[in-house]
Amino acid sequence: MTRLADIGEFEAIQRILASRVPGPGVAVGPGDDAAVLRPTEGMRVAATTDAFVEGVHYRPGDLTDLELGARLAAANLSDLAACAATPRWGLISMGVRAETPIATLVDRDRGLAQALRAHGASLVGGNLAKVQGPEWMSLTLIGECAPDRVWTRLGARPGDLIAVTGYPGRAAAGLAMITANGRAAAGAEWWTPLYLAYAAPASRVEFARALAATHAVHAAIDVSDGLAADLGHLCDASEVGVELREADWPDDPVMVRAATERGVDATRWAWGPSDDYELLLALPAEARERAVEAARAAGTPLTILGACTQLETLVWVGRDGSRRELPRAGYDHFR
Ligand SMILES: [Mg+2]
């Protein structure tokens, strides 16, 4: 097994670059001092960055190196989707130990590049740094959006519907099942959809772009901390509250089965910390059909969870009509 220490930085970079595929809009690609990019005339630039740190964002062995790279891509793709932007170019920095096999690095890069390519983006540059402690990967993703179609967290109004893609909490449930059963058990089990939600999250890039073209959305955010926390961020930015109805909550038998098996409350996954990389949208009631149609065309599950209110609180309305205020219990790195 060849390690980084055996071949050194420059040979390692050569091996990584050997598996890269050049993408569109790149005048000068990887291997020079800086990438030179050709943006589309009339478009605005959207940029985001996200890092994964060993022991914080992932535990060694929970994911393959390909999956780890793809998941970092998904984290960034999701942020661009939340702006309805089209991903174009990525820059990757990795902190790695000298004893790490070169194959590990090549696989992480390949997983990342493949996930970006699936949405039309390519890696145009990168950097390797030697670390002694935990390893890390940081991706900067640059995209483009039409000036009149940019989504932000600001703009939700009382009466707007709140919609979510996918099934909230599945990433947390998937991680819990991997932790309990080991990664080897994933993939051929009834809880495979939960495992996939964690290991290979869908990026809602195409759905977001199609929906933005219909001007149906007032505000958007991606779910990277957890539904409660991210809904809270959207409400704070827009100065609205939200009423969620239990009766409208998405039916997720796989997650409920996992919760029963693990002896936990499924709503803790659905509501609490879970980096699902799904989209939360606020849209006017008259745009409901457009959103449902765009979701159907993109093959994206979409659920209307409730509506925005004037009172700046998160309220849960039970099937029996009971009402209680919800805590905003998402993930916070520093608490
Ligand atoms: Mg985000």
Coordinates of C-alpha atoms and ligand atoms in Angstrom, one line a residue, residues 48 50 75 78-80 82 153 221-225 230 277, ligand 1:
T48 CA -20.3 28.6 -0.8
D50 CA -18.1 23.6 3.7
A75 CA -23.2 19.5 1.6
S78 CA -27.2 21.7 -1.1
D79 CA -26.2 25.2 -0.2
L80 CA -26.2 26.3 -3.9
A82 CA -31.0 26.6 -1.5
R153 CA -33.8 32.9 3.7
I221 CA -32.8 27.3 3.2
D222 CA -31.2 23.8 3.2
V223 CA -31.5 21.5 6.1
S224 CA -28.0 21.0 7.3
D225 CA -28.4 21.4 11.0
D230 CA -33.0 25.5 9.9
Y277 CA -29.1 18.3 2.8
Ligands
MG1 MG -27.1 26.0 4.2

